[in-house]
Amino acid sequence: MSVFDQMESEVRSYCRSFPTVFEKANGYKLWDTQGRQFIDFFAGAGALNYGHNDPGIKQKLLDYIAEDGVIHSLDMATTKKEEFLKRFREVILEPRQLDYKVMFPGPTGTNTVESALKLARKITGRETIISFTQGFHGMTLGALSVTGNSFKRHGAGVPLNHAVSMPYDNFLGDDIDSLTLLERFLEDKGSGVSLPAAIILETVQGEGGINVASQEWLKRVEEICRRWDILLIIDDVQAGCGRTGPFFSFEPSGIQPDIVCLSKSIGGYGLPFAITLIKPELDEWAPGEHNGTFRGHNLAFVAATEALRFWETDEFAKETIRKGEKVNLFLKQLTEKYPQAQLEARGRGLMQGLAFGVDDLADKVCELAFERGLIAETSGSKGEVAKVMPPLIIDDEGLDQGLSILEDSIIEATKTVNN
Amino acid sequence: MSVFDQMESEVRSYCRSFPTVFEKANGYKLWDTQGRQFIDFFAGAGALNYGHNDPGIKQKLLDYIAEDGVIHSLDMATTKKEEFLKRFREVILEPRQLDYKVMFPGPTGTNTVESALKLARKITGRETIISFTQGFHGMTLGALSVTGNSFKRHGAGVPLNHAVSMPYDNFLGDDIDSLTLLERFLEDKGSGVSLPAAIILETVQGEGGINVASQEWLKRVEEICRRWDILLIIDDVQAGCGRTGPFFSFEPSGIQPDIVCLSKSIGGYGLPFAITLIKPELDEWAPGEHNGTFRGHNLAFVAATEALRFWETDEFAKETIRKGEKVNLFLKQLTEKYPQAQLEARGRGLMQGLAFGVDDLADKVCELAFERGLIAETSGSKGEVAKVMPPLIIDDEGLDQGLSILEDSIIEATKTVNN
Amino acid sequence: MSVFDQMESEVRSYCRSFPTVFEKANGYKLWDTQGRQFIDFFAGAGALNYGHNDPGIKQKLLDYIAEDGVIHSLDMATTKKEEFLKRFREVILEPRQLDYKVMFPGPTGTNTVESALKLARKITGRETIISFTQGFHGMTLGALSVTGNSFKRHGAGVPLNHAVSMPYDNFLGDDIDSLTLLERFLEDKGSGVSLPAAIILETVQGEGGINVASQEWLKRVEEICRRWDILLIIDDVQAGCGRTGPFFSFEPSGIQPDIVCLSKSIGGYGLPFAITLIKPELDEWAPGEHNGTFRGHNLAFVAATEALRFWETDEFAKETIRKGEKVNLFLKQLTEKYPQAQLEARGRGLMQGLAFGVDDLADKVCELAFERGLIAETSGSKGEVAKVMPPLIIDDEGLDQGLSILEDSIIEATKTVNN
Amino acid sequence: MSVFDQMESEVRSYCRSFPTVFEKANGYKLWDTQGRQFIDFFAGAGALNYGHNDPGIKQKLLDYIAEDGVIHSLDMATTKKEEFLKRFREVILEPRQLDYKVMFPGPTGTNTVESALKLARKITGRETIISFTQGFHGMTLGALSVTGNSFKRHGAGVPLNHAVSMPYDNFLGDDIDSLTLLERFLEDKGSGVSLPAAIILETVQGEGGINVASQEWLKRVEEICRRWDILLIIDDVQAGCGRTGPFFSFEPSGIQPDIVCLSKSIGGYGLPFAITLIKPELDEWAPGEHNGTFRGHNLAFVAATEALRFWETDEFAKETIRKGEKVNLFLKQLTEKYPQAQLEARGRGLMQGLAFGVDDLADKVCELAFERGLIAETSGSKGEVAKVMPPLIIDDEGLDQGLSILEDSIIEATKTVNN
């Protein structure tokens, strides 16, 4: 690791949690330079829903590169962009009776969020965005201003403004309906909160600690948006592309967001890609008003198009839900078996997590799991939640192995706790 | 183009200037679906300095994909990241006696700029950033706040703060030294401008209209930074990676920036990639203080590493300068031959441009050039400059052809003007 | 009124509610140019607690002017400033075992609030101020940023930042403890709200609609401030100087604010005056860091010093409480007698109000009251509360007359409602 | 001074420069408690243009108080407000062919400036205000954001935004026309400076160091405002009310500001008062959109009305100019007689100053002058300018005495310098 120590900025982080040099990957497995194999319960923080190096996508990429297809095209038209747009409409939008225009912002999550915020402000002529506690939306100044984490926020070096944080579902416990506050602030002209341009939220908060909003809560947020003429932005960067089962995480709630942010797994193969979906009547952009050099990453178009094959039927979503329930059941059993770890199982689909009530225990468990061949990360504002987010294509064998390592690590870690 | 019209957001722009569907690319040429060939004087807005689909890089990419190398790794250590770091040190940093730590922000220009601004603010505990008129640094809120273009700024939808715009070299004409103002503002405690965290600038402004700062001006900016303990950030996203000749555009001036932003061509093959170079003593980041999903785009590591072969000797830089002088000479001749277009030739290396004193003429010329098989874009706050930015690997034949089309287009366009 | 219509800006407001030209005033009475007499239940929005033209103060002012005492002294030392400081210590601070340094900001409420916010930010090095729904703190940009009223906020013309609005006591109804939210936001590192410099509040919100915070709630706010090292600023501009009974409105709760803002009645005779009280250990101002031309308004020193005679015993406070209870009882009876007006009685001491559940009714009642010789204003974000805020020196006869007019006006106004 | 040391906040400043306790005042003289007499070259920082305790105003005040005139009236109509409005129109506006609506903001300079900025932003829908280097406009957040002094700005504790500082006349020396920059920034769409709501300026900068803008410069600023549809706000708080000769300092230039801010001497007797003058067609305020408790300070109406007697003929202005020239001549002679002090004489009318090229010398001179019975303060961002701003009613004898003390103090102070 010496090259990294010498040459890479101190800002590097995951390489500290997983201190080895990775070389190869396939499906739900990774191998390091010593040939050690790891089961991946991390999945590129949600960027590898279809697993590492899916063979179908791989072949398409090899062919496209070999035949000298256009690789970089800014936002000019290309055959592969066209194919992606058509296929996305056929496979994703039309079956769900959704009608969205597609915007290609810069190829990262924070870029799609920034584009969404800009557009919402333009359409409404208002400045405030309402976001939620524990929300995570990105690291550039606009996206950071709607992100809850104080360590990340502090990194801005300037005050983060034009955003108001409201309590997420269950943030105030079971007894207090968190939307009561939002409604009171909106309806009272003396609340100190001006009518916002938009509300932005994740249906399941990944970085915030696998907090799941109920379908009723989402429905009520949408109603509030409609009542007050506020735009609803769903940041589906981590929860989208099937992570919770359906392609869009908001499908079960029946809500129809005005703007949807997608990135991470939309690129299919872990390639940088992001799109912003906009209701046609809200597509008030002027040409070039938001741009970027890498909006035409054709390898990502190729990969993303091929990845849509997973969505031709609803089998993939069903399997994710089945595996998710299996994981959740397992995690719930852990909460009972290891009371000393003060565990809580959380999640939807394969966006699962295990919250530890004992400080630093989640970190310790992930560290021990790594030693045992499992890659799992923590999230939550105190790093108190171990995420269980394998590639969606993982088979039951892989799932069982990974969960078994997780349990072993908890046993080992809580031994230390008990001493 | 109907799919694009129906499905892509109105924000799309270059596809309006170059209304065809591109399919293949090689070197300095592109082909559309009808098989029409185009000479590329645009080069992905500077992202394709080594041309489209360089055969050496291509083979490396094919091999890496074929052998199931890790594609997506967040910021974990991988063999290909390691190779890139080593090679970048050997080929770029050490021969230039530069010592920088390397940060991998999100893989776009605006991400590296945002990381630079955050770090400068953290190090100094100050908020203000000084930027320059006509500067362009990106579309996310932090980068946009130091960007000059009013159309882009207005897209923010919120006031852009914590930045002070100062006149770039020559902005006030030949008679007024533009740095006089900056110095007066800094030295006078009643100027209304607080001591900034950093000064950010491009040595040649690409989007701002191919404005070239003199080496003396750059040197003086550095002196001002040293005198006042201000960090100097060079945004070399467009002018770097050899566009002006040397790898870093600031090399001829002898300045040593505290932070350098690179993106566009650093990825070698037009793949999304960006790095932030930081003087080791300024690497005050906490782990994870700035992060992002696509910091470990291994295809870009592979391509970027291979692309460094161009820099093993100084031959490549010399050739760029030679070709740049050739282009510049040609452009200067145009200024004399077509006085009615009120032309001005500008540029350094192969970052050349032709400013048109007649409104809308640059656009018209680029439109006519496209019809004749040349891709060239405009820049400048009124779109008054046609950029001549071919891939650096272009041969003299390609250059001559492209310039010839440019001249023909001017002839045609000025006919209209004269009528 | 024609001169006013022609020459005074449209921003004028109270002269629209009370459309006559006033000429003389004494005690709790005002007379207009036609000799019509009005009972004053408005008291200069709390600036005339000791009544109009108190004879004792009047004589002191006459003497001081006659003998050519210094009138304007910036912040130079004068005999009258010295007397005020000594007397304020003897009569107010020492008997209450309070230890504060006295700052003289500009002579208005918004100036003292601005000075308090600046100082809190300087001491803590933090930017955020927590304020409360329905809070009113002033019209200049700093004070306005912590004011809740959306109409006033919108007047800023720029976004108001660095402030977070939290629900005031009872804002969320009886069932939800409004401080739960504040505590959750502070304790959770992912809440999106950074540790504030200060919390600013009124113990009874005057402009916000006579909302009374319970003593327990105030106590808990103080505990939260201590636990998190947040400064507590009490804006006692309207509720202070005996309006609720005791000199400081916060006395019954036993809290010890870090900074106290006083204005309105501190000047004794309705003269512009304001002071900021600062715990000695927090007096971190540099000389001249906050200044203003009218910090040395010696007529106000003279008046303010004499006005302190009301506080030599606790008789004055007791009388205010007695009268307040009388008013409150009367208002409560009204709520029962006129159910069609959907009344609610609110208040503490002689800061009483009657909330009307029927739209526009409060305005109508005040209008009718004016016709009958009573001056009373509305407050609340919808103007739904008629304030009952006579000078504290009012006698029972005046009180009875005023309340009787109020009832008559309600009878008349609700007639209209019933039709 | 012990009471002040013990009880008054450290923020106090002038009492440190003039360490005595003042008791009485008359005309251009002050007396302390020991009976020592001082000549006043400070005049309440411009608030006492008509001298201390003018006998005419004094009598009016005594009468008004004696007869129980309304003292405090918020913004209700009163006889004295009516008289002021009429008289101001007759004596000031009509003879100058000016047409303005009068707004009564809070009674201080910073309040009128805040009201002007709000209104300009409302009218134009823009946020940016352009101010000038060394400008001083007040201490509340809005006014502070357009103030140049870094010490004062830093006191804000939050970043000051929505304002752009431009070089004042002569800020860049004789060779560079400071408005060139402003024009370039406005006309270039890539300048990074958006079209402002307003330009705010002082025609002579008092706190900034007695910097005098030329009439041509003022005229050009007005032209720029008209060309770009920018509102022109003249902050005449210090330079107005005859300080430079004419009632409004901008009269000689012939410009017609859209909004004028007046305070300090408008109250006539040193009483807190401020007005905002607004072109009738720009009076777009909604009722109550900006308010304040002390807008109806009737003693100030009485004093201000009587003070207008000075303006019934042009004699007063002529005398000021004559005395100003006399002072200026004297100061110029000093510059020649004491080259070691590196003096520069500056000013217009009786707003004169002497800049010292030697550090700390101005402070020393003022300190020595105080010992000799003269009150004079420094200004400028380094306190390098001794202001000569006696009451306008000063006679030649007083002027001579004061100037003589000033010279003696320079002699004494430069002795030290020479050692």
mmCIF file of N, CA and C in Angstrom, chain B residues 301-345:
data_model
loop_
_atom_site.group_PDB
_atom_site.id
_atom_site.type_symbol
_atom_site.label_atom_id
_atom_site.label_comp_id
_atom_site.label_asym_id
_atom_site.label_seq_id
_atom_site.Cartn_x
_atom_site.Cartn_y
_atom_site.Cartn_z
ATOM 1 N N PHE B 301 -8.281 4.638 -15.160
ATOM 2 C CA PHE B 301 -6.896 4.471 -14.688
ATOM 3 C C PHE B 301 -6.048 3.813 -15.784
ATOM 4 N N VAL B 302 -6.633 2.771 -16.382
ATOM 5 C CA VAL B 302 -5.914 2.045 -17.441
ATOM 6 C C VAL B 302 -5.594 2.978 -18.611
ATOM 7 N N ALA B 303 -6.610 3.727 -19.044
ATOM 8 C CA ALA B 303 -6.430 4.612 -20.192
ATOM 9 C C ALA B 303 -5.459 5.746 -19.863
ATOM 10 N N ALA B 304 -5.639 6.318 -18.685
ATOM 11 C CA ALA B 304 -4.796 7.452 -18.294
ATOM 12 C C ALA B 304 -3.336 7.038 -18.187
ATOM 13 N N THR B 305 -3.116 5.837 -17.667
ATOM 14 C CA THR B 305 -1.739 5.357 -17.507
ATOM 15 C C THR B 305 -1.072 5.180 -18.867
ATOM 16 N N GLU B 306 -1.817 4.566 -19.755
ATOM 17 C CA GLU B 306 -1.256 4.336 -21.089
ATOM 18 C C GLU B 306 -1.008 5.670 -21.810
ATOM 19 N N ALA B 307 -1.911 6.613 -21.623
ATOM 20 C CA ALA B 307 -1.787 7.907 -22.308
ATOM 21 C C ALA B 307 -0.508 8.632 -21.909
ATOM 22 N N LEU B 308 0.003 8.298 -20.748
ATOM 23 C CA LEU B 308 1.220 8.992 -20.298
ATOM 24 C C LEU B 308 2.428 8.648 -21.170
ATOM 25 N N ARG B 309 2.280 7.617 -22.033
ATOM 26 C CA ARG B 309 3.408 7.282 -22.928
ATOM 27 C C ARG B 309 3.744 8.463 -23.826
ATOM 28 N N PHE B 310 2.758 9.341 -24.082
ATOM 29 C CA PHE B 310 3.015 10.512 -24.932
ATOM 30 C C PHE B 310 4.016 11.464 -24.296
ATOM 31 N N TRP B 311 4.202 11.310 -22.986
ATOM 32 C CA TRP B 311 4.975 12.296 -22.242
ATOM 33 C C TRP B 311 6.342 11.792 -21.831
ATOM 34 N N GLU B 312 6.754 10.658 -22.419
ATOM 35 C CA GLU B 312 8.058 10.103 -22.020
ATOM 36 C C GLU B 312 9.216 10.960 -22.515
ATOM 37 N N THR B 313 9.002 11.639 -23.617
ATOM 38 C CA THR B 313 10.008 12.601 -24.091
ATOM 39 C C THR B 313 9.296 13.938 -24.268
ATOM 40 N N ASP B 314 10.053 14.960 -24.668
ATOM 41 C CA ASP B 314 9.393 16.266 -24.865
ATOM 42 C C ASP B 314 8.982 16.474 -26.322
ATOM 43 N N GLU B 315 9.039 15.398 -27.090
ATOM 44 C CA GLU B 315 8.710 15.489 -28.511
ATOM 45 C C GLU B 315 7.255 15.924 -28.728
ATOM 46 N N PHE B 316 6.384 15.344 -27.916
ATOM 47 C CA PHE B 316 4.951 15.608 -28.090
ATOM 48 C C PHE B 316 4.633 17.086 -27.856
ATOM 49 N N ALA B 317 5.201 17.634 -26.793
ATOM 50 C CA ALA B 317 4.988 19.053 -26.488
ATOM 51 C C ALA B 317 5.523 19.930 -27.621
ATOM 52 N N LYS B 318 6.696 19.567 -28.122
ATOM 53 C CA LYS B 318 7.294 20.377 -29.197
ATOM 54 C C LYS B 318 6.420 20.376 -30.449
ATOM 55 N N GLU B 319 5.909 19.208 -30.755
ATOM 56 C CA GLU B 319 5.046 19.094 -31.932
ATOM 57 C C GLU B 319 3.769 19.937 -31.771
ATOM 58 N N THR B 320 3.218 19.916 -30.570
ATOM 59 C CA THR B 320 2.005 20.717 -30.319
ATOM 60 C C THR B 320 2.302 22.189 -30.539
ATOM 61 N N ILE B 321 3.455 22.607 -30.041
ATOM 62 C CA ILE B 321 3.812 24.020 -30.195
ATOM 63 C C ILE B 321 4.011 24.361 -31.668
ATOM 64 N N ARG B 322 4.686 23.453 -32.368
ATOM 65 C CA ARG B 322 4.887 23.683 -33.797
ATOM 66 C C ARG B 322 3.550 23.805 -34.522
ATOM 67 N N LYS B 323 2.667 22.878 -34.263
ATOM 68 C CA LYS B 323 1.361 22.922 -34.935
ATOM 69 C C LYS B 323 0.561 24.161 -34.504
ATOM 70 N N GLY B 324 0.705 24.501 -33.255
ATOM 71 C CA GLY B 324 0.009 25.681 -32.742
ATOM 72 C C GLY B 324 0.472 26.933 -33.478
ATOM 73 N N GLU B 325 1.774 27.021 -33.693
ATOM 74 C CA GLU B 325 2.278 28.214 -34.395
ATOM 75 C C GLU B 325 1.779 28.247 -35.824
ATOM 76 N N LYS B 326 1.728 27.056 -36.388
ATOM 77 C CA LYS B 326 1.204 26.959 -37.755
ATOM 78 C C LYS B 326 -0.256 27.444 -37.815
ATOM 79 N N VAL B 327 -1.046 26.964 -36.881
ATOM 80 C CA VAL B 327 -2.451 27.394 -36.846
ATOM 81 C C VAL B 327 -2.544 28.893 -36.620
ATOM 82 N N ASN B 328 -1.775 29.378 -35.656
ATOM 83 C CA ASN B 328 -1.831 30.788 -35.314
ATOM 84 C C ASN B 328 -1.466 31.667 -36.493
ATOM 85 N N LEU B 329 -0.431 31.220 -37.246
ATOM 86 C CA LEU B 329 -0.004 31.968 -38.433
ATOM 87 C C LEU B 329 -1.146 32.015 -39.442
ATOM 88 N N PHE B 330 -1.772 30.876 -39.620
ATOM 89 C CA PHE B 330 -2.900 30.810 -40.557
ATOM 90 C C PHE B 330 -4.031 31.740 -40.127
ATOM 91 N N LEU B 331 -4.340 31.700 -38.842
ATOM 92 C CA LEU B 331 -5.433 32.552 -38.334
ATOM 93 C C LEU B 331 -5.098 34.027 -38.500
ATOM 94 N N LYS B 332 -3.832 34.349 -38.253
ATOM 95 C CA LYS B 332 -3.433 35.754 -38.420
ATOM 96 C C LYS B 332 -3.587 36.202 -39.865
ATOM 97 N N GLN B 333 -3.249 35.300 -40.768
ATOM 98 C CA GLN B 333 -3.437 35.649 -42.180
ATOM 99 C C GLN B 333 -4.914 35.884 -42.491
ATOM 100 N N LEU B 334 -5.760 35.085 -41.866
ATOM 101 C CA LEU B 334 -7.203 35.289 -42.083
ATOM 102 C C LEU B 334 -7.648 36.679 -41.625
ATOM 103 N N THR B 335 -7.060 37.115 -40.513
ATOM 104 C CA THR B 335 -7.455 38.436 -39.997
ATOM 105 C C THR B 335 -7.163 39.528 -41.019
ATOM 106 N N GLU B 336 -6.095 39.311 -41.793
ATOM 107 C CA GLU B 336 -5.755 40.322 -42.798
ATOM 108 C C GLU B 336 -6.563 40.158 -44.068
ATOM 109 N N LYS B 337 -6.825 38.893 -44.398
ATOM 110 C CA LYS B 337 -7.532 38.640 -45.650
ATOM 111 C C LYS B 337 -9.022 39.014 -45.580
ATOM 112 N N TYR B 338 -9.585 38.931 -44.394
ATOM 113 C CA TYR B 338 -11.039 39.163 -44.280
ATOM 114 C C TYR B 338 -11.341 40.244 -43.241
ATOM 115 N N PRO B 339 -10.915 41.461 -43.549
ATOM 116 C CA PRO B 339 -11.081 42.549 -42.578
ATOM 117 C C PRO B 339 -12.551 42.796 -42.231
ATOM 118 N N GLN B 340 -13.444 42.499 -43.173
ATOM 119 C CA GLN B 340 -14.862 42.733 -42.896
ATOM 120 C C GLN B 340 -15.382 41.885 -41.739
ATOM 121 N N ALA B 341 -14.681 40.787 -41.429
ATOM 122 C CA ALA B 341 -15.126 39.939 -40.309
ATOM 123 C C ALA B 341 -14.548 40.414 -38.987
ATOM 124 N N GLN B 342 -13.676 41.418 -39.055
ATOM 125 C CA GLN B 342 -13.073 41.984 -37.843
ATOM 126 C C GLN B 342 -12.501 40.878 -36.939
ATOM 127 N N LEU B 343 -11.584 40.135 -37.523
ATOM 128 C CA LEU B 343 -11.040 38.953 -36.857
ATOM 129 C C LEU B 343 -9.878 39.283 -35.927
ATOM 130 N N GLU B 344 -9.744 38.445 -34.932
ATOM 131 C CA GLU B 344 -8.573 38.523 -34.063
ATOM 132 C C GLU B 344 -8.153 37.100 -33.748
ATOM 133 N N ALA B 345 -6.844 36.808 -33.950
ATOM 134 C CA ALA B 345 -6.322 35.460 -33.678
ATOM 135 C C ALA B 345 -5.797 35.408 -32.255
#
